[in-house]
Amino acid sequence: MEEHTLDVEPRLLLAHLVRQALGLTGTHLGCDTTNCGACTVLFDGSPVKSCTMFAVQADGHEVTTVEGLASASELDPIQEGFKDEHGLQCGFCTPGMMLSAKALLDENPDPTGGRGSVGFVRQPLSMHRLSEHCQGCTSC
Ligand code: FES
């Protein structure tokens, strides 16, 4: 975990802080209307759309971007799972989806309760929609 201390304009969005001030460009902006979820980061472990939060709201909180999933030597199991199951779509929304999936599995490692139904994971991931930048793979 890296700690950052920055002076920011009160109206700066968290998404812009992450991308522009910190250079963590894995967080994407797909709509700016809080519809697509491409900008999802974890805020104290919970998924939030960083395009709808001010950067100052993150003061004193832990924000995890997709760059924070992998260690220097290996991918996070979520990233491995997306890779193994070809869950990458066109790639634009994938970082946000991985972070939402991580939050879901951190809270409940077996969200289907052994029933194997995708319905149990569909609702928690429903904050992700096609963005205008989507390449139209129709996987999400
Ligand atoms: Fe934030 Fe689409 S860019 S929800």
PDB file of C-alpha atoms and ligand atoms in Angstrom:
ATOM      1  CA  MET A   1       0.000   0.000   0.000  1.00  0.00           C
ATOM      2  CA  GLU A   2       1.248   3.432  -0.908  1.00  0.00           C
ATOM      3  CA  GLU A   3       0.246   6.532   0.984  1.00  0.00           C
ATOM      4  CA  HIS A   4      -0.180   9.745  -0.980  1.00  0.00           C
ATOM      5  CA  THR A   5      -0.462  13.259   0.371  1.00  0.00           C
ATOM      6  CA  LEU A   6      -1.641  15.833  -2.130  1.00  0.00           C
ATOM      7  CA  ASP A   7      -3.214  19.257  -2.131  1.00  0.00           C
ATOM      8  CA  VAL A   8      -6.224  19.153  -4.429  1.00  0.00           C
ATOM      9  CA  GLU A   9      -8.942  21.470  -5.643  1.00  0.00           C
ATOM     10  CA  PRO A  10     -12.172  20.811  -3.720  1.00  0.00           C
ATOM     11  CA  ARG A  11     -14.016  19.981  -6.934  1.00  0.00           C
ATOM     12  CA  LEU A  12     -11.437  17.501  -8.255  1.00  0.00           C
ATOM     13  CA  LEU A  13     -13.031  14.107  -8.825  1.00  0.00           C
ATOM     14  CA  LEU A  14     -11.399  11.037  -7.353  1.00  0.00           C
ATOM     15  CA  ALA A  15     -11.171   9.508 -10.834  1.00  0.00           C
ATOM     16  CA  HIS A  16      -9.162  12.469 -12.085  1.00  0.00           C
ATOM     17  CA  LEU A  17      -6.898  12.408  -9.028  1.00  0.00           C
ATOM     18  CA  VAL A  18      -6.162   8.745  -9.566  1.00  0.00           C
ATOM     19  CA  ARG A  19      -5.544   9.045 -13.305  1.00  0.00           C
ATOM     20  CA  GLN A  20      -3.919  12.436 -13.649  1.00  0.00           C
ATOM     21  CA  ALA A  21      -2.232  13.239 -10.355  1.00  0.00           C
ATOM     22  CA  LEU A  22      -1.155   9.699  -9.501  1.00  0.00           C
ATOM     23  CA  GLY A  23      -0.773   8.347 -13.044  1.00  0.00           C
ATOM     24  CA  LEU A  24      -2.817   5.230 -12.269  1.00  0.00           C
ATOM     25  CA  THR A  25      -4.491   4.990 -15.646  1.00  0.00           C
ATOM     26  CA  GLY A  26      -6.012   1.555 -15.099  1.00  0.00           C
ATOM     27  CA  THR A  27      -9.045   3.412 -13.767  1.00  0.00           C
ATOM     28  CA  HIS A  28     -11.030   4.351 -16.859  1.00  0.00           C
ATOM     29  CA  LEU A  29     -13.667   7.009 -17.448  1.00  0.00           C
ATOM     30  CA  GLY A  30     -16.391   5.694 -19.673  1.00  0.00           C
ATOM     31  CA  CYS A  31     -19.378   7.951 -19.239  1.00  0.00           C
ATOM     32  CA  ASP A  32     -19.072  10.700 -16.600  1.00  0.00           C
ATOM     33  CA  THR A  33     -22.742  10.075 -15.848  1.00  0.00           C
ATOM     34  CA  THR A  34     -22.282   7.368 -13.199  1.00  0.00           C
ATOM     35  CA  ASN A  35     -23.737   4.691 -15.457  1.00  0.00           C
ATOM     36  CA  CYS A  36     -20.939   2.473 -16.731  1.00  0.00           C
ATOM     37  CA  GLY A  37     -18.795   1.575 -13.704  1.00  0.00           C
ATOM     38  CA  ALA A  38     -15.549   1.704 -15.660  1.00  0.00           C
ATOM     39  CA  CYS A  39     -14.181   4.104 -13.056  1.00  0.00           C
ATOM     40  CA  THR A  40     -14.790   1.723 -10.142  1.00  0.00           C
ATOM     41  CA  VAL A  41     -12.220   1.685  -7.366  1.00  0.00           C
ATOM     42  CA  LEU A  42     -12.384   0.181  -3.903  1.00  0.00           C
ATOM     43  CA  PHE A  43     -13.005   2.709  -1.156  1.00  0.00           C
ATOM     44  CA  ASP A  44     -12.159   1.107   2.184  1.00  0.00           C
ATOM     45  CA  GLY A  45     -12.829  -2.196   0.458  1.00  0.00           C
ATOM     46  CA  SER A  46     -16.181  -1.319  -1.107  1.00  0.00           C
ATOM     47  CA  PRO A  47     -16.656  -0.594  -4.810  1.00  0.00           C
ATOM     48  CA  VAL A  48     -17.455   3.022  -5.651  1.00  0.00           C
ATOM     49  CA  LYS A  49     -17.657   4.930  -8.898  1.00  0.00           C
ATOM     50  CA  SER A  50     -14.736   7.323  -8.655  1.00  0.00           C
ATOM     51  CA  CYS A  51     -16.325   9.695 -11.178  1.00  0.00           C
ATOM     52  CA  THR A  52     -18.970  10.564  -8.599  1.00  0.00           C
ATOM     53  CA  MET A  53     -16.698  11.169  -5.626  1.00  0.00           C
ATOM     54  CA  PHE A  54     -14.599  14.165  -4.860  1.00  0.00           C
ATOM     55  CA  ALA A  55     -10.956  13.447  -4.208  1.00  0.00           C
ATOM     56  CA  VAL A  56     -11.157  15.213  -0.844  1.00  0.00           C
ATOM     57  CA  GLN A  57     -13.663  12.588   0.293  1.00  0.00           C
ATOM     58  CA  ALA A  58     -10.846  10.056   0.109  1.00  0.00           C
ATOM     59  CA  ASP A  59      -8.839  11.904   2.741  1.00  0.00           C
ATOM     60  CA  GLY A  60      -7.875   9.357   5.396  1.00  0.00           C
ATOM     61  CA  HIS A  61      -9.411   6.440   3.501  1.00  0.00           C
ATOM     62  CA  GLU A  62      -7.930   3.514   1.610  1.00  0.00           C
ATOM     63  CA  VAL A  63      -8.491   3.602  -2.139  1.00  0.00           C
ATOM     64  CA  THR A  64      -7.526   0.572  -4.198  1.00  0.00           C
ATOM     65  CA  THR A  65      -7.175   0.807  -7.944  1.00  0.00           C
ATOM     66  CA  VAL A  66      -6.608  -2.096 -10.302  1.00  0.00           C
ATOM     67  CA  GLU A  67      -2.885  -1.387 -10.058  1.00  0.00           C
ATOM     68  CA  GLY A  68      -3.147  -2.328  -6.379  1.00  0.00           C
ATOM     69  CA  LEU A  69      -4.369  -5.848  -7.075  1.00  0.00           C
ATOM     70  CA  ALA A  70      -1.188  -7.429  -8.380  1.00  0.00           C
ATOM     71  CA  SER A  71       2.037  -7.710  -6.473  1.00  0.00           C
ATOM     72  CA  ALA A  72       5.357  -7.123  -8.160  1.00  0.00           C
ATOM     73  CA  SER A  73       5.700 -10.795  -9.008  1.00  0.00           C
ATOM     74  CA  GLU A  74       2.206 -12.183  -9.469  1.00  0.00           C
ATOM     75  CA  LEU A  75      -1.347 -11.371 -10.399  1.00  0.00           C
ATOM     76  CA  ASP A  76      -4.132 -11.234  -7.842  1.00  0.00           C
ATOM     77  CA  PRO A  77      -6.356 -14.362  -7.938  1.00  0.00           C
ATOM     78  CA  ILE A  78      -9.129 -12.150  -9.355  1.00  0.00           C
ATOM     79  CA  GLN A  79      -6.887 -11.162 -12.245  1.00  0.00           C
ATOM     80  CA  GLU A  80      -5.869 -14.795 -12.746  1.00  0.00           C
ATOM     81  CA  GLY A  81      -9.529 -15.795 -12.782  1.00  0.00           C
ATOM     82  CA  PHE A  82     -10.464 -13.177 -15.385  1.00  0.00           C
ATOM     83  CA  LYS A  83      -7.482 -14.283 -17.473  1.00  0.00           C
ATOM     84  CA  ASP A  84      -8.217 -17.987 -17.154  1.00  0.00           C
ATOM     85  CA  GLU A  85     -11.913 -17.575 -17.961  1.00  0.00           C
ATOM     86  CA  HIS A  86     -11.371 -15.059 -20.775  1.00  0.00           C
ATOM     87  CA  GLY A  87     -13.316 -12.461 -18.812  1.00  0.00           C
ATOM     88  CA  LEU A  88     -11.446  -9.539 -20.269  1.00  0.00           C
ATOM     89  CA  GLN A  89     -14.086  -8.236 -22.698  1.00  0.00           C
ATOM     90  CA  CYS A  90     -12.588  -5.398 -24.737  1.00  0.00           C
ATOM     91  CA  GLY A  91     -10.581  -4.423 -21.672  1.00  0.00           C
ATOM     92  CA  PHE A  92     -12.053  -0.994 -21.089  1.00  0.00           C
ATOM     93  CA  CYS A  93     -14.397  -1.963 -18.261  1.00  0.00           C
ATOM     94  CA  THR A  94     -12.336  -4.890 -16.998  1.00  0.00           C
ATOM     95  CA  PRO A  95     -10.401  -3.082 -14.234  1.00  0.00           C
ATOM     96  CA  GLY A  96     -13.607  -1.874 -12.594  1.00  0.00           C
ATOM     97  CA  MET A  97     -15.218  -5.273 -12.938  1.00  0.00           C
ATOM     98  CA  MET A  98     -12.217  -6.939 -11.332  1.00  0.00           C
ATOM     99  CA  LEU A  99     -12.401  -4.583  -8.366  1.00  0.00           C
ATOM    100  CA  SER A 100     -16.140  -5.194  -7.912  1.00  0.00           C
ATOM    101  CA  ALA A 101     -15.524  -8.934  -8.134  1.00  0.00           C
ATOM    102  CA  LYS A 102     -12.773  -8.646  -5.535  1.00  0.00           C
ATOM    103  CA  ALA A 103     -15.073  -6.779  -3.146  1.00  0.00           C
ATOM    104  CA  LEU A 104     -17.784  -9.378  -3.681  1.00  0.00           C
ATOM    105  CA  LEU A 105     -15.456 -12.296  -2.987  1.00  0.00           C
ATOM    106  CA  ASP A 106     -13.730 -10.575  -0.073  1.00  0.00           C
ATOM    107  CA  GLU A 107     -17.151 -10.237   1.559  1.00  0.00           C
ATOM    108  CA  ASN A 108     -18.331 -13.710   0.594  1.00  0.00           C
ATOM    109  CA  PRO A 109     -15.859 -16.176  -0.931  1.00  0.00           C
ATOM    110  CA  ASP A 110     -18.737 -18.385  -2.118  1.00  0.00           C
ATOM    111  CA  PRO A 111     -21.510 -16.026  -3.255  1.00  0.00           C
ATOM    112  CA  THR A 112     -23.417 -18.810  -5.001  1.00  0.00           C
ATOM    113  CA  GLY A 113     -23.547 -20.822  -1.808  1.00  0.00           C
ATOM    114  CA  GLY A 114     -22.335 -23.822  -3.762  1.00  0.00           C
ATOM    115  CA  ARG A 115     -25.309 -23.553  -6.127  1.00  0.00           C
ATOM    116  CA  GLY A 116     -23.208 -22.389  -9.045  1.00  0.00           C
ATOM    117  CA  SER A 117     -25.772 -19.887 -10.299  1.00  0.00           C
ATOM    118  CA  VAL A 118     -24.470 -16.693 -11.846  1.00  0.00           C
ATOM    119  CA  GLY A 119     -27.554 -14.897 -10.558  1.00  0.00           C
ATOM    120  CA  PHE A 120     -25.946 -14.566  -7.155  1.00  0.00           C
ATOM    121  CA  VAL A 121     -23.071 -12.560  -8.584  1.00  0.00           C
ATOM    122  CA  ARG A 122     -24.993 -10.695 -11.268  1.00  0.00           C
ATOM    123  CA  GLN A 123     -26.644  -8.200  -8.919  1.00  0.00           C
ATOM    124  CA  PRO A 124     -23.433  -7.100  -7.131  1.00  0.00           C
ATOM    125  CA  LEU A 125     -21.808  -6.594 -10.519  1.00  0.00           C
ATOM    126  CA  SER A 126     -24.800  -4.780 -11.995  1.00  0.00           C
ATOM    127  CA  MET A 127     -23.112  -1.412 -11.419  1.00  0.00           C
ATOM    128  CA  HIS A 128     -21.180  -2.111 -14.632  1.00  0.00           C
ATOM    129  CA  ARG A 129     -22.836  -1.176 -17.907  1.00  0.00           C
ATOM    130  CA  LEU A 130     -21.645  -0.594 -21.423  1.00  0.00           C
ATOM    131  CA  SER A 131     -19.742   2.650 -21.710  1.00  0.00           C
ATOM    132  CA  GLU A 132     -19.457   4.777 -24.812  1.00  0.00           C
ATOM    133  CA  HIS A 133     -15.879   3.543 -25.065  1.00  0.00           C
ATOM    134  CA  CYS A 134     -16.918  -0.087 -25.123  1.00  0.00           C
ATOM    135  CA  GLN A 135     -15.674  -1.945 -28.159  1.00  0.00           C
ATOM    136  CA  GLY A 136     -18.928  -3.873 -28.361  1.00  0.00           C
ATOM    137  CA  CYS A 137     -17.753  -7.309 -27.351  1.00  0.00           C
ATOM    138  CA  THR A 138     -21.187  -7.833 -25.650  1.00  0.00           C
ATOM    139  CA  SER A 139     -19.608  -9.857 -22.874  1.00  0.00           C
ATOM    140  CA  CYS A 140     -20.700  -7.544 -20.101  1.00  0.00           C
TER     141      CYS A 140
HETATM  142 FE1  FES B   1     -17.849   6.559 -13.738  1.00  0.00          FE
HETATM  143 FE2  FES B   1     -18.940   5.682 -16.002  1.00  0.00          FE
HETATM  144  S1  FES B   1     -17.098   6.805 -15.729  1.00  0.00           S
HETATM  145  S2  FES B   1     -19.657   5.381 -13.977  1.00  0.00           S
END
